[in-house]
GROMACS .gro file of C-alpha atoms in nm:
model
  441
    1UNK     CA    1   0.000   0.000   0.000
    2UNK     CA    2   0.146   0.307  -0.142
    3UNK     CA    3   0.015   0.674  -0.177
    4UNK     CA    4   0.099   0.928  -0.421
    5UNK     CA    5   0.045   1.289  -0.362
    6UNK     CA    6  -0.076   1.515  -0.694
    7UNK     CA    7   0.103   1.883  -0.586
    8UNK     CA    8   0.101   2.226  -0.756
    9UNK     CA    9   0.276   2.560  -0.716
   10UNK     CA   10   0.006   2.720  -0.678
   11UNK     CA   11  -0.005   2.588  -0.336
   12UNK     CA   12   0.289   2.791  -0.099
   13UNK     CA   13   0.520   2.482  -0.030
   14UNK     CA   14   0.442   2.530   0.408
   15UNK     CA   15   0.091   2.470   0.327
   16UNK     CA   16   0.162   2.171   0.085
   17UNK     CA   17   0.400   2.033   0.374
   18UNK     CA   18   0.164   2.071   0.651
   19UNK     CA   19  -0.113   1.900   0.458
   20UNK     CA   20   0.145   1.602   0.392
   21UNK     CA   21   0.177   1.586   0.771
   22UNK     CA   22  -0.146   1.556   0.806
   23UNK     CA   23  -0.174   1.269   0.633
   24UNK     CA   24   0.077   1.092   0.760
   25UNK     CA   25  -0.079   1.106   1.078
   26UNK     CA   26  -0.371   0.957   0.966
   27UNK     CA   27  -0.215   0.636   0.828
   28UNK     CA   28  -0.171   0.749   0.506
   29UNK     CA   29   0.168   0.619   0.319
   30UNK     CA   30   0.253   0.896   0.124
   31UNK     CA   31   0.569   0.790  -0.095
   32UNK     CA   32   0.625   1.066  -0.326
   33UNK     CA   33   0.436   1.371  -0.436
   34UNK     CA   34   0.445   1.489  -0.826
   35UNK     CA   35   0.437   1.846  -0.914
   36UNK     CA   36   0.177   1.854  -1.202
   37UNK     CA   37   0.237   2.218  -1.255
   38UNK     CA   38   0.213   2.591  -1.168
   39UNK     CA   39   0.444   2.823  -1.021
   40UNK     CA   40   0.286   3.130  -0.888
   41UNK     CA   41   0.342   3.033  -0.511
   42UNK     CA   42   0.723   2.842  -0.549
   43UNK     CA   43   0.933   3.173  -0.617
   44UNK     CA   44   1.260   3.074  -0.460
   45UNK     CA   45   1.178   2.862  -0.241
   46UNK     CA   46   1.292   2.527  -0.154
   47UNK     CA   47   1.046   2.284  -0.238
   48UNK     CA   48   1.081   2.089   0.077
   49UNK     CA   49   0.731   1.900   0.170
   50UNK     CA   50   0.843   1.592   0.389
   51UNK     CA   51   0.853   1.318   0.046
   52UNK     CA   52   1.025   1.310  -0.267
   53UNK     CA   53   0.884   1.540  -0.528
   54UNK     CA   54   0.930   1.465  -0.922
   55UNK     CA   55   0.830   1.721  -1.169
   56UNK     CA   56   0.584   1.605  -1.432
   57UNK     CA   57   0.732   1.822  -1.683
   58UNK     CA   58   0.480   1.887  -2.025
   59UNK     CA   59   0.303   1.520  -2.013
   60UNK     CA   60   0.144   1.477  -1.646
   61UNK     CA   61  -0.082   1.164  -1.767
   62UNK     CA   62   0.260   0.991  -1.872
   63UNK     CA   63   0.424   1.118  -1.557
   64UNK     CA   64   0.166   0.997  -1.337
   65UNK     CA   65   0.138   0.642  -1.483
   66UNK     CA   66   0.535   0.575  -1.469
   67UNK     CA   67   0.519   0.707  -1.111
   68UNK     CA   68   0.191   0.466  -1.046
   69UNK     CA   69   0.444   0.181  -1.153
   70UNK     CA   70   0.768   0.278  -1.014
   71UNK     CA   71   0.601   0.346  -0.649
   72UNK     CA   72   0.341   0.043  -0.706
   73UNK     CA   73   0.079   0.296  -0.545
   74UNK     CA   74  -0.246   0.235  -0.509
   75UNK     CA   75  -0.377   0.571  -0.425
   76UNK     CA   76  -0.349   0.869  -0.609
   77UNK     CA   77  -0.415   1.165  -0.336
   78UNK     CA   78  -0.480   1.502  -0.530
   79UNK     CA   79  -0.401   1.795  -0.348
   80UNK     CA   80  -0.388   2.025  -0.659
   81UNK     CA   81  -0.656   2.255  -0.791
   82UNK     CA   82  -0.786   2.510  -1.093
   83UNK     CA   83  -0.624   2.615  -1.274
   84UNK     CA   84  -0.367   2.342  -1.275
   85UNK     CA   85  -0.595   2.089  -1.251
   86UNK     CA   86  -0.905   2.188  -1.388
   87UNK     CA   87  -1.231   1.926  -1.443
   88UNK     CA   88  -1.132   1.767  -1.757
   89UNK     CA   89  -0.731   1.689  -1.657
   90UNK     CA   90  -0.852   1.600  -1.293
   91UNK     CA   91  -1.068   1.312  -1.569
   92UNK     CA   92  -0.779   1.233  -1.759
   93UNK     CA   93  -0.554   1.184  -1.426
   94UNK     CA   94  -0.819   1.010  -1.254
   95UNK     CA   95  -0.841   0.741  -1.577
   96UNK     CA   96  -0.478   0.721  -1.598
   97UNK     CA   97  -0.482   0.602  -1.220
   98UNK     CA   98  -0.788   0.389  -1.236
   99UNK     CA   99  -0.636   0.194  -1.569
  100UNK     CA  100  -0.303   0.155  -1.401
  101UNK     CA  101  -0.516  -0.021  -1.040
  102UNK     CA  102  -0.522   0.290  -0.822
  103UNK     CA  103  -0.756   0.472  -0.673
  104UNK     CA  104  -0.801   0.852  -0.728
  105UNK     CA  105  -0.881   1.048  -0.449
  106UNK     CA  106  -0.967   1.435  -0.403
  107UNK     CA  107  -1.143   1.671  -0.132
  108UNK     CA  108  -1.454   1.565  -0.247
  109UNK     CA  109  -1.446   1.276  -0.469
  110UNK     CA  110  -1.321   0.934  -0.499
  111UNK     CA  111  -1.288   0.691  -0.781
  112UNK     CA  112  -1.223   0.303  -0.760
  113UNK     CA  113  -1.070   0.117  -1.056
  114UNK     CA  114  -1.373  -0.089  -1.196
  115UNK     CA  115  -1.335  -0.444  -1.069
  116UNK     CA  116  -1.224  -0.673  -1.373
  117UNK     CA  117  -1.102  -0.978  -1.225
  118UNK     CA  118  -0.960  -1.276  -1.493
  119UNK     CA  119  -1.234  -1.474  -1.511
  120UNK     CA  120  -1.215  -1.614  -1.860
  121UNK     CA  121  -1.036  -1.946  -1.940
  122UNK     CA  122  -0.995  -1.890  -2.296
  123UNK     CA  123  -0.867  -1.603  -2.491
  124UNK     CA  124  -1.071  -1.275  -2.468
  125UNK     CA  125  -1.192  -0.950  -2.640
  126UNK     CA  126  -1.429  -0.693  -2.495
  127UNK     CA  127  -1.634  -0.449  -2.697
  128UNK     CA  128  -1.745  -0.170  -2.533
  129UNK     CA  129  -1.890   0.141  -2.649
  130UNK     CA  130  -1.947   0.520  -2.520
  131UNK     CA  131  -2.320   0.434  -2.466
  132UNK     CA  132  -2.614   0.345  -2.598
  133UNK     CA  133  -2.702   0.264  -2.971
  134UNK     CA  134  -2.301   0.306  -3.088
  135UNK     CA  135  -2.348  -0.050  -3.254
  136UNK     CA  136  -2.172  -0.271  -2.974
  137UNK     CA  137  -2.391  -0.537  -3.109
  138UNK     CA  138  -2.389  -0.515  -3.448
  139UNK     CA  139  -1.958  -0.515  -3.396
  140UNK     CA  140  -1.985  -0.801  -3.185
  141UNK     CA  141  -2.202  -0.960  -3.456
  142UNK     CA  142  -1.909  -0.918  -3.754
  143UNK     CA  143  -1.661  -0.985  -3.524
  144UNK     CA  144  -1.823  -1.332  -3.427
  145UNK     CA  145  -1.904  -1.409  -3.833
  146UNK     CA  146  -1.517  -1.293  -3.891
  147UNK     CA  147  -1.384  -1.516  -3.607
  148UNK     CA  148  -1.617  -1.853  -3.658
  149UNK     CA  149  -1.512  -1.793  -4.019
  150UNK     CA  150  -1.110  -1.799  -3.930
  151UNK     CA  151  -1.173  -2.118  -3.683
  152UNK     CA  152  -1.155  -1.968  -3.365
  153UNK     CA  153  -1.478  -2.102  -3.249
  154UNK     CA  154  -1.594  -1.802  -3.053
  155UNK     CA  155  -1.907  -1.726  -2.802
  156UNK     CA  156  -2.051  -1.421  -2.679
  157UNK     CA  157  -2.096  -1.316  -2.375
  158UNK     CA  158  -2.355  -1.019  -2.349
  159UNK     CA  159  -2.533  -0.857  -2.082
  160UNK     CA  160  -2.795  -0.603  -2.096
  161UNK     CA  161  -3.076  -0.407  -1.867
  162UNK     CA  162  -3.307  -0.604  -2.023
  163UNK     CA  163  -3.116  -0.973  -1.974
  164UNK     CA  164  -3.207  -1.279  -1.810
  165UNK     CA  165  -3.307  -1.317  -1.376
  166UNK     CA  166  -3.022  -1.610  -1.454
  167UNK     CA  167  -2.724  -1.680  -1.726
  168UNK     CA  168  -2.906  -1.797  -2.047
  169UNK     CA  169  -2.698  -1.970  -2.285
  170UNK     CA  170  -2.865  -2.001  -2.648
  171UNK     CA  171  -2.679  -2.269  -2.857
  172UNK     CA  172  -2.546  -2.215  -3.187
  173UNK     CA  173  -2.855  -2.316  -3.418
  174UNK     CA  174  -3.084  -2.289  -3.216
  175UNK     CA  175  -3.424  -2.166  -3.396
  176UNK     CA  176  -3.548  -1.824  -3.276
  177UNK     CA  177  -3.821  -1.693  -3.519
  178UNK     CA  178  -4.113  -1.509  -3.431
  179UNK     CA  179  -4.332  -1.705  -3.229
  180UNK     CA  180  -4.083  -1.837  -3.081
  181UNK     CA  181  -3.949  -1.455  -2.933
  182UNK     CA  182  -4.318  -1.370  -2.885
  183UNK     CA  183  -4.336  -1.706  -2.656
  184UNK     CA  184  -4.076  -1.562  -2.445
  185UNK     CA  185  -4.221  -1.201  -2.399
  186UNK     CA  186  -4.535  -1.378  -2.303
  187UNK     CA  187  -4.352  -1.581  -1.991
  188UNK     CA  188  -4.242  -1.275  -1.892
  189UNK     CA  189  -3.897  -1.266  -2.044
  190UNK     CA  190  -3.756  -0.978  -2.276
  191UNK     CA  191  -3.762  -1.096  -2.639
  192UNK     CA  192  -3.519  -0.867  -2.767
  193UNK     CA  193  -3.211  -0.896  -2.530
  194UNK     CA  194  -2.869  -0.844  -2.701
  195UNK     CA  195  -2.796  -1.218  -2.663
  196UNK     CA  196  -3.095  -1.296  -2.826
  197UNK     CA  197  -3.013  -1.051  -3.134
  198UNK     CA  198  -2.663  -1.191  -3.105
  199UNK     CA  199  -2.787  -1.559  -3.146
  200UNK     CA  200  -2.995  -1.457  -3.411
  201UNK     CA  201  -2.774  -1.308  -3.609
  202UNK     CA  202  -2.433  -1.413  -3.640
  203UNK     CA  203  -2.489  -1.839  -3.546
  204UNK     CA  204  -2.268  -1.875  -3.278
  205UNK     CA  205  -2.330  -1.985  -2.906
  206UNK     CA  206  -2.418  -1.713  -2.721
  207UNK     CA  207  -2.476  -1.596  -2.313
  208UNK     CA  208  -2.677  -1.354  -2.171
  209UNK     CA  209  -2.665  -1.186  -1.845
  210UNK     CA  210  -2.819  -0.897  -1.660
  211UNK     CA  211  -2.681  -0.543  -1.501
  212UNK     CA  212  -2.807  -0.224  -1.370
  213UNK     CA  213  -2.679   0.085  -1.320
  214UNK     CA  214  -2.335   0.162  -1.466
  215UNK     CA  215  -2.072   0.415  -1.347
  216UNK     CA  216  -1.875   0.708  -1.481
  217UNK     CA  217  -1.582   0.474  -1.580
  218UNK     CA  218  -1.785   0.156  -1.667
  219UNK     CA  219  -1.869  -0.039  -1.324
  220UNK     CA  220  -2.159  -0.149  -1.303
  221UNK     CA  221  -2.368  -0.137  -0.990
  222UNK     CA  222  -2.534  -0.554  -0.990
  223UNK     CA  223  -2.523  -0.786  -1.261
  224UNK     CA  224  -2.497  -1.194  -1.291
  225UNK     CA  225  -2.213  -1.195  -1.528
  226UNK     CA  226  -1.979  -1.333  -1.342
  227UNK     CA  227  -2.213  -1.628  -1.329
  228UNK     CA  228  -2.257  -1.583  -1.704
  229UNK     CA  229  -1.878  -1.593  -1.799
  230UNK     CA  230  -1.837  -1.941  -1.551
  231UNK     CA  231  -2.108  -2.085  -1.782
  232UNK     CA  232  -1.920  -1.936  -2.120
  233UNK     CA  233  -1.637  -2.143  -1.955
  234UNK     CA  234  -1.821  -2.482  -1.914
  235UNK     CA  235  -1.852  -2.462  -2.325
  236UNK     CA  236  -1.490  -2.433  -2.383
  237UNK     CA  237  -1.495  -2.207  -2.658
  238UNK     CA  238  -1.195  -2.063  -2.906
  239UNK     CA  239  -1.242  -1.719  -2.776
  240UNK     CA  240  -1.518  -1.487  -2.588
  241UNK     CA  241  -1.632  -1.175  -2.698
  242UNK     CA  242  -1.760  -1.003  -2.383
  243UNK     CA  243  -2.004  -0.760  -2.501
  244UNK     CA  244  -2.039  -0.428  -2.266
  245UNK     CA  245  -2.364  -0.276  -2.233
  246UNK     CA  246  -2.480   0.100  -2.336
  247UNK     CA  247  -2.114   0.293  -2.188
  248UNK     CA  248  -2.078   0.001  -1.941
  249UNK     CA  249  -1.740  -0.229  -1.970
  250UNK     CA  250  -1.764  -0.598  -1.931
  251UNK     CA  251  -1.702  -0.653  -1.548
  252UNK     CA  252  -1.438  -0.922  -1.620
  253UNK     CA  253  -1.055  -0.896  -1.693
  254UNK     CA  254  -1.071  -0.892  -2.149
  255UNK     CA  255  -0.689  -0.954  -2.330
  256UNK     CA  256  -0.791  -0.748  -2.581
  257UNK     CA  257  -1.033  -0.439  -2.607
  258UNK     CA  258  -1.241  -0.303  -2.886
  259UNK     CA  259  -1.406   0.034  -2.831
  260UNK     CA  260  -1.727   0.178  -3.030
  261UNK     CA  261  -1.780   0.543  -3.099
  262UNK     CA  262  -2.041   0.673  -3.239
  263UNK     CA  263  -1.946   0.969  -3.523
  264UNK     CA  264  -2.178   1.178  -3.344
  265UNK     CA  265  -2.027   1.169  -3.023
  266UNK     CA  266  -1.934   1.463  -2.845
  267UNK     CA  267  -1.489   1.532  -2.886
  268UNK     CA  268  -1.521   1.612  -2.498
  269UNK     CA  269  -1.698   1.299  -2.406
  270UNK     CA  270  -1.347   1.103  -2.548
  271UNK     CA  271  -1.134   1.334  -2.446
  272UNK     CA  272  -1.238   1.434  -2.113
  273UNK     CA  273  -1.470   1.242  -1.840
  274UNK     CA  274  -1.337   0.897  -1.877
  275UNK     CA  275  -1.290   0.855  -2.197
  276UNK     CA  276  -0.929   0.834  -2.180
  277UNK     CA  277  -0.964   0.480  -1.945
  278UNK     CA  278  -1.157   0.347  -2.225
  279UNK     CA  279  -0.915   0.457  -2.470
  280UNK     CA  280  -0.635   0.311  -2.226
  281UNK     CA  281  -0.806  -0.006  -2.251
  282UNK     CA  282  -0.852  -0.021  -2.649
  283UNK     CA  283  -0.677  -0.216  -2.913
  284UNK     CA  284  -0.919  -0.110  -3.167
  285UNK     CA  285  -1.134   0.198  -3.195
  286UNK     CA  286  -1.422   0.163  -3.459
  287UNK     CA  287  -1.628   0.503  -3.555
  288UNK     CA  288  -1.936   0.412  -3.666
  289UNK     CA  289  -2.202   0.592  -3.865
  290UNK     CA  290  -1.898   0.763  -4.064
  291UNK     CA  291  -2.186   0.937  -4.362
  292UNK     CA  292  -2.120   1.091  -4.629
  293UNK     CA  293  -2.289   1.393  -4.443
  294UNK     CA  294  -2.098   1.382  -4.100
  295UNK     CA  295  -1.926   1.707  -4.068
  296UNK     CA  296  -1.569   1.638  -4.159
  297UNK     CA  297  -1.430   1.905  -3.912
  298UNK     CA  298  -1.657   1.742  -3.651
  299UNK     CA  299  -1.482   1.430  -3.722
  300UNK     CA  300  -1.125   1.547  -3.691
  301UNK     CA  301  -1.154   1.710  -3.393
  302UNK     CA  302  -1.330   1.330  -3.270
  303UNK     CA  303  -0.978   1.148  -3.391
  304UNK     CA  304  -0.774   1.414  -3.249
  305UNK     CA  305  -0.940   1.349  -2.920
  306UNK     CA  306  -0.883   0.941  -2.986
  307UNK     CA  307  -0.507   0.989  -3.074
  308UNK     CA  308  -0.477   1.231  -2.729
  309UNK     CA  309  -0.483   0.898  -2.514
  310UNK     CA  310  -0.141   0.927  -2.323
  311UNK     CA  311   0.037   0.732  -2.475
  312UNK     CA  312  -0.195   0.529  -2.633
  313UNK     CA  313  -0.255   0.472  -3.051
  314UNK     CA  314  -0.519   0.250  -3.090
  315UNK     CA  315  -0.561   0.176  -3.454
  316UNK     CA  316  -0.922   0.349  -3.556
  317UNK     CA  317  -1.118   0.243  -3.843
  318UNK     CA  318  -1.449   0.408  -4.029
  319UNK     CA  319  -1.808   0.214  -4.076
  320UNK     CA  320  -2.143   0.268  -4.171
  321UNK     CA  321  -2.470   0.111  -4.093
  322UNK     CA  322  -2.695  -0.087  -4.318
  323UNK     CA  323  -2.984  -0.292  -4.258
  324UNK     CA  324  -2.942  -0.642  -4.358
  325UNK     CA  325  -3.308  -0.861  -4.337
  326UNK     CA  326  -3.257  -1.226  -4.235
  327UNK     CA  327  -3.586  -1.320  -4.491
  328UNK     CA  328  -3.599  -1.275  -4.821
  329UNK     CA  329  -3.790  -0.926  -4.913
  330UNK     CA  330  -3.701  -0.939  -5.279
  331UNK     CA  331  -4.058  -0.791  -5.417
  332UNK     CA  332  -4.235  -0.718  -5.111
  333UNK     CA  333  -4.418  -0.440  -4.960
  334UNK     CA  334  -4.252  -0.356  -4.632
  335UNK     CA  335  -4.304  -0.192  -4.319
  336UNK     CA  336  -3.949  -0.092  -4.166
  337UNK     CA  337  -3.910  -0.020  -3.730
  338UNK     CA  338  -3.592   0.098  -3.674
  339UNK     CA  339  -3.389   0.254  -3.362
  340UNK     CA  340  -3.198   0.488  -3.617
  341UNK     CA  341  -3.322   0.864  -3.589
  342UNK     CA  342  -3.495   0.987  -3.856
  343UNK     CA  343  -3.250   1.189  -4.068
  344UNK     CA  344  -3.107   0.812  -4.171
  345UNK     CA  345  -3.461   0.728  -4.289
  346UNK     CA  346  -3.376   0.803  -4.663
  347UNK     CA  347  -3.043   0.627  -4.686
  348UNK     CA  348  -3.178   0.293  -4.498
  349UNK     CA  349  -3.507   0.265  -4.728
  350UNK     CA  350  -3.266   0.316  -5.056
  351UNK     CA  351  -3.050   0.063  -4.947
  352UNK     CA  352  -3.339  -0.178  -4.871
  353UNK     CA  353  -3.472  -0.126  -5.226
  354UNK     CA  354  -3.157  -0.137  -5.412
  355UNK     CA  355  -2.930  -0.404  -5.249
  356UNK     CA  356  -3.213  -0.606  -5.111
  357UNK     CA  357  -3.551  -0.530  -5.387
  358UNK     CA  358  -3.780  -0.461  -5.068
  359UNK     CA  359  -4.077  -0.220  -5.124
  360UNK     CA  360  -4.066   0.022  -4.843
  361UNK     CA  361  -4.428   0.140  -4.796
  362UNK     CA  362  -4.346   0.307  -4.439
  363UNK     CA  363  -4.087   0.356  -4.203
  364UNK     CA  364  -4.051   0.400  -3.835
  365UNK     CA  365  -3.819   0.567  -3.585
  366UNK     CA  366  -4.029   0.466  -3.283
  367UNK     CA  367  -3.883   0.154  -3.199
  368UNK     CA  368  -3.806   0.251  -2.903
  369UNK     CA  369  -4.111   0.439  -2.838
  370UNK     CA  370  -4.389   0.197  -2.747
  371UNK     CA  371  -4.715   0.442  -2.729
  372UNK     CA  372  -4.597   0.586  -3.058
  373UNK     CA  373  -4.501   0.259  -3.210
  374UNK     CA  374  -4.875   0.133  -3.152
  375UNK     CA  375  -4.967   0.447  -3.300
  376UNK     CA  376  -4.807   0.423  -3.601
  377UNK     CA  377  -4.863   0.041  -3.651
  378UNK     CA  378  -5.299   0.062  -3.613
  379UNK     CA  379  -5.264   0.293  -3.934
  380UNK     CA  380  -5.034   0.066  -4.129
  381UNK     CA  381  -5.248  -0.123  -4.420
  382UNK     CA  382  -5.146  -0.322  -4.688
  383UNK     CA  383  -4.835  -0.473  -4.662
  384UNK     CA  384  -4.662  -0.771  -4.706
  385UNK     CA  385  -4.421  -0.799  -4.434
  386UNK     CA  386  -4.336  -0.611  -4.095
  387UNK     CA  387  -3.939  -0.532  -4.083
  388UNK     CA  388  -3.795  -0.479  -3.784
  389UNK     CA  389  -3.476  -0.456  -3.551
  390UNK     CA  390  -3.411  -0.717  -3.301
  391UNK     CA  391  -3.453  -0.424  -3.049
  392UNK     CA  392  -3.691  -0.221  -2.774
  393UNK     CA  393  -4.034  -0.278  -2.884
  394UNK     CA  394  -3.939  -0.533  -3.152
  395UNK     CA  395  -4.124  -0.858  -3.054
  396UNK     CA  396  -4.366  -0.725  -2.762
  397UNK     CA  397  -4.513  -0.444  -2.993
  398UNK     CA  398  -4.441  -0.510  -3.339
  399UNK     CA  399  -4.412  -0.887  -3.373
  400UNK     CA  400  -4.695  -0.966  -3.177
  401UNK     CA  401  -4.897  -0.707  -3.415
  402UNK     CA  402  -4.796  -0.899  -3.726
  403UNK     CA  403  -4.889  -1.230  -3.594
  404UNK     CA  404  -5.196  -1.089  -3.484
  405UNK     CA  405  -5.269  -0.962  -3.843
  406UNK     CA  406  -5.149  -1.309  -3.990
  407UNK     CA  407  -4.856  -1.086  -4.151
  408UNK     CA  408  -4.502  -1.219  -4.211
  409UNK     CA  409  -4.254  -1.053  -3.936
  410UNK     CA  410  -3.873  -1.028  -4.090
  411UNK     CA  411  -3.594  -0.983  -3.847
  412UNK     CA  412  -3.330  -0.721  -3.980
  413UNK     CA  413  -2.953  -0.687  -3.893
  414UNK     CA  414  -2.731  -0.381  -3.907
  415UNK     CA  415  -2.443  -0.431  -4.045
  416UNK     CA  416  -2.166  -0.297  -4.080
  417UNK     CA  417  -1.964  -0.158  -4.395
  418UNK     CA  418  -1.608  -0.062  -4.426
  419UNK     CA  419  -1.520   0.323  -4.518
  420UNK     CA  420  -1.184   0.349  -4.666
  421UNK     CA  421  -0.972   0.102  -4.739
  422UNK     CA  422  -0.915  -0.102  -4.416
  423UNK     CA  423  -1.155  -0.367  -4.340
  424UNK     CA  424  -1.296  -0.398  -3.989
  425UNK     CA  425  -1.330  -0.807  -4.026
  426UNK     CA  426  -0.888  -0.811  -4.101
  427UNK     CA  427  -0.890  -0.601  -3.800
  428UNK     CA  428  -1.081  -0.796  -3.581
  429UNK     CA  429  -0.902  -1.069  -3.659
  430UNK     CA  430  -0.578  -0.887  -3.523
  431UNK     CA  431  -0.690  -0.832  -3.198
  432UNK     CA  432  -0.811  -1.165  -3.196
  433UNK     CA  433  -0.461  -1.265  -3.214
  434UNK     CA  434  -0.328  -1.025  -2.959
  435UNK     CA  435  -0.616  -1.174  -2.758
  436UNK     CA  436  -0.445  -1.504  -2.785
  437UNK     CA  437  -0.114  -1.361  -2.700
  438UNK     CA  438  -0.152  -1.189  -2.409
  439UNK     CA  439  -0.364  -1.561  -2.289
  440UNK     CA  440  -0.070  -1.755  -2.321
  441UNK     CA  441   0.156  -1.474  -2.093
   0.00000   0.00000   0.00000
């Protein structure tokens, strides 16, 4: 047990010292103290404080992390302030600290490193996203096609606030059309849980688990996923692909990390808060929703605050979105239920109709809108099939009304599609390896 102290010079050394004291009295085992910056208060003065102090010089994140190692703290005591350390670099510090297994402690705060302990007995890779809708799923769903593809046998292992009371597993092949999801809404269960979409669409053995609540850095407050990893386990996959839920992380140690952002994310969401642990953590960041019409200065500034990681490079690749039904809609008149906002309305029904020869009669955004789902579905005549999402609303609300109208529900995928020249399958694939590395270490 080790403590290191976060100092600036904005603080007169005497006050700095007598703090220190302070805290050695109460137990704590200050080491070392690091001067992060500032100078107003230092002058000529000695900078004598009762521990060794080390400058941090231009890169504090870096300095802080080497210091983490040398001193093997586990506490990371800030007694800096504005302007030296304002909100967002107190959030960068704070994920530097929490990725390198110490705690990061203030006058009013304190954050824990999210418990990831190695659970997994084969080789690992976590995909984790900023939040909701990035396309965690639909990632882990080309990553699982890629992998089974390459022989590496994978399973997933999802959880989500809509997941099983206990650890489902759902084995590879297993039929899930739409009674069959309407049969489980109707004993109570949640027909549209991520490991049920996973199942459905990629063919591979997947497990489902539970969690609530999630944290600033991606803890999560209760969840059975422990239990659902120990089951992944008993079916001795290849690999696992531990699938995080909305900006949660997968509570379990991963060899190898892929992170989702979504192009529409807010720069200071990446580069501030705790976006830098996640970006700590990654091996792969994937953009996604990369349109033609995405502001390109928008985008820049979101890949300059990706590359800003402290030392960390993750490799970042560019993908769109595009719905992929698992029936056959060559001909038909369709009715399309989507998650995706309403601006991507145009592009999804053209790509429907040209890549897949649907006939989209109506579209809706309200997937995840039940009263306005119903709405919109009791005006809906004449057509031949009911598209839909595995998502929200999609087999209480919008398969049940099909089968209730003796009209054929098709299940619909997003998938997604390389921009540029690299291909997100290749790179998958590559961490996949690293996964397998770091396993054998």
């Amino acid at each position: 047990m080790s403590t290191i102290v976060l100092i600036d010079g904005e603080h007169y050394p005497q006050v700095t010292a007598r703090a220190i004291d302070q805290l050695k009295l109460q137990g704590e085992p200050v080491v070392m103290a690091l001067l992060v910056g500032g100078s107003e208060k230092l002058g000529q003065v000695a900078l004598e404080i009762g521990v060794p102090v080390e400058v941090a010089g231009e890169d504090r994140e870096i300095a802080l992390a080497a210091a983490i190692e040398t001193h093997h703290a586990t506490r990371v005591l800030d007694l800096s302030d504005e302007p030296v350390l304002g909100y967002v670099a107190r959030c960068r510090m704070a994920s530097v600290a929490l990725f390198k297994g110490a705690a990061y402690v203030g006058a009013d705060f304190l954050f824990t490193p999210p418990p990831r302990p190695r659970l997994c007995e084969a080789p690992s890779v976590a995909i984790m996203g900023t939040g909701k809708r990035t396309g965690k799923t639909a990632i882990a769903g080309v990553a699982a096609r890629a992998l089974s593809g390459a022989g590496f046998d994978p399973i997933i292992v999802a959880m989500g606030r809509g997941g099983p009371a206990e650890p489902e597993v759902i084995e590879a092949g297993t039929s899930l059309d739409a009674k069959t999801l309407l049969a489980r809404v109707e004993a109570g269960g949640h027909g549209a849980s991520d490991h049920i979409e996973d199942a459905l669409f990629t063919g591979v053995t997947t497990v489902g688990a539970y969690r609530a609540g999630g944290g600033l850095a991606g803890a999560i407050s209760f969840s059975n996923y422990h239990q659902a990893v120990a089951m992944g386990n008993r079916l001795k996959p290849g690999l696992m692909l531990l699938e995080g839920s909305g900006a949660s992380i997968p509570p379990v140690h991963s060899d190898a990390s892929v992170f989702i952002i979504d192009a529409q994310t807010d720069p200071a969401e990446v580069y501030g808060y705790f976006g830098l642990y996640r970006l700590l953590l990654a091996d792969l960041v994937v953009i996604t929703m990369v349109e033609e019409s995405i502001d390109s200065q928008r985008l820049l500034v979101l890949e300059q605050a990706i590359s800003s990681g402290s030392g960390s490079r993750p490799k970042v690749i560019h993908t769109i979105f595009r719905p992929t039904p698992l029936g056959d809609v060559s001909g038909k008149k369709v009715w399309y239920a989507t998650t995706a906002p309403e601006e991507a309305g145009p592009l999804l029904t053209q790509h429907l109709e040209d890549e897949h020869g649907a006939k989209v009669v109506g579209i809706s955004h309200s997937l995840a809108d039940r009263p306005s789902l119903r709405t919109e579905l009791a005006k809906v005549t004449g057509v031949d099939a009911f598209l839909v999402e595995v998502k929200a609303a999609a087999v209480d609300v919008v398969t049940r009304f099909g089968l209730e109208h003796g009209t054929e529900v098709i299940y619909c995928d997003n998938r997604p599609i390389d921009v540029g020249s690299q291909s997100l399958s290749d790179e998958i694939l590559d961490v996949a390896e690293t996964a397998k590395r770091r396993f054998r270490l």
